[in-house]
XYZ file of C-alpha atoms in Angstrom:
172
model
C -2.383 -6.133 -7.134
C -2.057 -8.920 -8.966
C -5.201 -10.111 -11.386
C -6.861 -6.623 -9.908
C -8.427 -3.904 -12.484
C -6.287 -1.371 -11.856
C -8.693 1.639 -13.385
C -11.405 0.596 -11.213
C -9.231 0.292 -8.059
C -8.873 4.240 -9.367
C -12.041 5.157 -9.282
C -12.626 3.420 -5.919
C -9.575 5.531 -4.195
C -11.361 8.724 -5.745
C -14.947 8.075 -4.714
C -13.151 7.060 -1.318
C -11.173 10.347 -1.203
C -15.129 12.560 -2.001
C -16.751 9.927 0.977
C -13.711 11.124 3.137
C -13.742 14.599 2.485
C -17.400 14.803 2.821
C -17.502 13.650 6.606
C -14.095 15.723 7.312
C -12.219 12.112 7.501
C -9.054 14.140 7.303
C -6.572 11.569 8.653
C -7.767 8.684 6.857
C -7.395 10.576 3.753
C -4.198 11.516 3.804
C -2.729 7.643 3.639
C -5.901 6.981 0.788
C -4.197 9.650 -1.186
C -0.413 8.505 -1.077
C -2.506 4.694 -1.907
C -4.310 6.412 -5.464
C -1.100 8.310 -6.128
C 0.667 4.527 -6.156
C -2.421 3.028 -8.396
C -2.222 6.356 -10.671
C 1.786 4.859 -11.028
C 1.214 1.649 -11.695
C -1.637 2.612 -14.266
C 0.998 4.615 -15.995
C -1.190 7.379 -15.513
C -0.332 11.038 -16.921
C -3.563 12.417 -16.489
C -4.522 15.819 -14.385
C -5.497 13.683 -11.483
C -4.278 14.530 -8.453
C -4.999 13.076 -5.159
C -4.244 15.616 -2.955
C -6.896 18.266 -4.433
C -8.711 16.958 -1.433
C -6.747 18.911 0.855
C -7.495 22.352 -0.645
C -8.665 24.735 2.353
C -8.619 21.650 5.071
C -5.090 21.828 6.733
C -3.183 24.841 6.788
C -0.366 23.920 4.993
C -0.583 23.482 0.808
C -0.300 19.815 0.271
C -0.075 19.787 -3.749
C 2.078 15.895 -3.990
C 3.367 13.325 -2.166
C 6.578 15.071 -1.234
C 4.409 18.263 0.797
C 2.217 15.307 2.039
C 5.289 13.284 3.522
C 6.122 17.116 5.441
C 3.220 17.016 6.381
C 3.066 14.213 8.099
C 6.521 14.110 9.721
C 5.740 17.515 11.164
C 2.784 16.704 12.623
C 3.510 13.131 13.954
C 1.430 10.640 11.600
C 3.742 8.536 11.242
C 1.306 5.882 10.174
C 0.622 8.006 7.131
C 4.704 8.723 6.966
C 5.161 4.847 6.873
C 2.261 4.335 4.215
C 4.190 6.539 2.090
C 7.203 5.025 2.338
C 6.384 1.620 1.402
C 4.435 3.243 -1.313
C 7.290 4.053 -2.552
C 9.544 1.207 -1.228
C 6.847 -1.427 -3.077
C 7.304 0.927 -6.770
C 11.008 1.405 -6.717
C 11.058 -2.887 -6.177
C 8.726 -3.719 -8.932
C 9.908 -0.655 -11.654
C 13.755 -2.249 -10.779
C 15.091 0.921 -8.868
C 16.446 -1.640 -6.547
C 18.470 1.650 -4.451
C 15.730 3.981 -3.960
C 13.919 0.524 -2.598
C 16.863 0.031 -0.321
C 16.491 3.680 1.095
C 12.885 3.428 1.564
C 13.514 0.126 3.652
C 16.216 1.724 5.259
C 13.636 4.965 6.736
C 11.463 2.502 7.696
C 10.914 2.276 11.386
C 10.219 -0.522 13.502
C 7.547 -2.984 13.443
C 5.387 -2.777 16.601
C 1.857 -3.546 16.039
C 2.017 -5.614 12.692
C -0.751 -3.570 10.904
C -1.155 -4.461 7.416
C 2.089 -1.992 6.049
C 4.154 -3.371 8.145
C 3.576 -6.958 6.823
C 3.711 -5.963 2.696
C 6.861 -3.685 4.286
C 8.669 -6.818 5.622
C 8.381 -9.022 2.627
C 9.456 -6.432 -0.211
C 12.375 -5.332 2.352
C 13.451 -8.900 2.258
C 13.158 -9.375 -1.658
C 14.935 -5.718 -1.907
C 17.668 -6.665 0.847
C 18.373 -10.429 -0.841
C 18.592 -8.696 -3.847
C 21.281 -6.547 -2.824
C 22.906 -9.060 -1.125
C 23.588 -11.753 -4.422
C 24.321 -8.433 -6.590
C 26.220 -6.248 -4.522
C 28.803 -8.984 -3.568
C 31.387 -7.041 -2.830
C 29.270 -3.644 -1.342
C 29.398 -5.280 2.101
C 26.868 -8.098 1.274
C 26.034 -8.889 5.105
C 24.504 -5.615 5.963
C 22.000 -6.861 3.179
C 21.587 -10.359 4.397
C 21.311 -9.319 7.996
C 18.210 -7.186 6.736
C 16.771 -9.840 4.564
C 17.025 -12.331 7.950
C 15.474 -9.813 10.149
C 12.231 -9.524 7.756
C 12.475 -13.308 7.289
C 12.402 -13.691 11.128
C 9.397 -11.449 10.944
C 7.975 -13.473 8.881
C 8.302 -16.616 10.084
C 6.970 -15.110 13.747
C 4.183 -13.966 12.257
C 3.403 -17.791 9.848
C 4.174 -19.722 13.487
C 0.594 -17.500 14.655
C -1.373 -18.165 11.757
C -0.023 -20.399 9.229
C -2.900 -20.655 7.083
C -2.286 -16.349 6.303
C 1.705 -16.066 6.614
C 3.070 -19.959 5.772
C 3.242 -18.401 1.783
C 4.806 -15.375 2.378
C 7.852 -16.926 4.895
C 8.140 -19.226 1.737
């Protein structure tokens, strides 16, 4: 997000969220609202808005935050949406410094198959989280965090040897 307005990346995810609803775009929405919960965060953001509103009378379970949403999802098998969420909140913990909760989320996360985007942003911030833990943690069995940071590295550095001009700077 860097050098990105954050209040008008906002109001995008809400006008996205009312085009969504609108043409019953139900499972799309459900990862667009974890996504504005995370800018709402970042903004700082202790305003009434709430993402999930959109969900009011749609499904047939009350989704009123991110933790019903996450049910939600796990019950009914979205695990695309489950994984959105998790890196959500994998990708805050790392950058507000709650370098364990970062470590959980990496450790729920499940493997990467398909690369989609998540998976990519999921790898690198595992690897900064892991490393972390790693040089810090020296004597709270240090390998099990360099082993992780080496298995997103090796991700990485598949994924720079198919396009180096897109992945060369993250493997960096």
């Amino acid at each position: 997000f860097a050098g990105i307005d954050l209040d008008a990346v906002d109001k995008h995810c809400a006008s996205t969220t009312l085009e969504m609803t609108k043409f019953a775009q139900v499972h799309g929405n459900l990862s667009n609202s974890s996504h504005h919960l995370l800018i709402l965060k970042l903004i700082g953001s202790n305003s009434t808005k709430n993402p999930f509103e959109a969900f009011k009378g749609v499904l047939t379970e009350e989704i009123r935050n991110e933790d019903d949403l996450l049910r939600h999802a796990l019950s009914t098998g979205k695990a695309g949406v489950v994984q959105a969420i998790r890196f959500n909140r994998l990708f805050l913990a790392y950058w507000f410094k709650r370098y364990e909760e970062a470590a959980e989320m990496a450790a729920l996360y499940k493997t990467r198959t398909m690369m989609p985007l998540i998976d990519i942003y999921h790898a690198f911030y595992e690897g900064l989280t892991a490393f972390h833990f790693a040089r810090q943690l020296s004597k709270d069995d240090p390998e099990k965090w360099h082993c992780l940071g080496e298995k997103s590295l090796a991700c990485l550095k598949t994924w720079a040897m198919h396009s180096t001009w897109n992945w060369a700077n993250k493997y960096l």
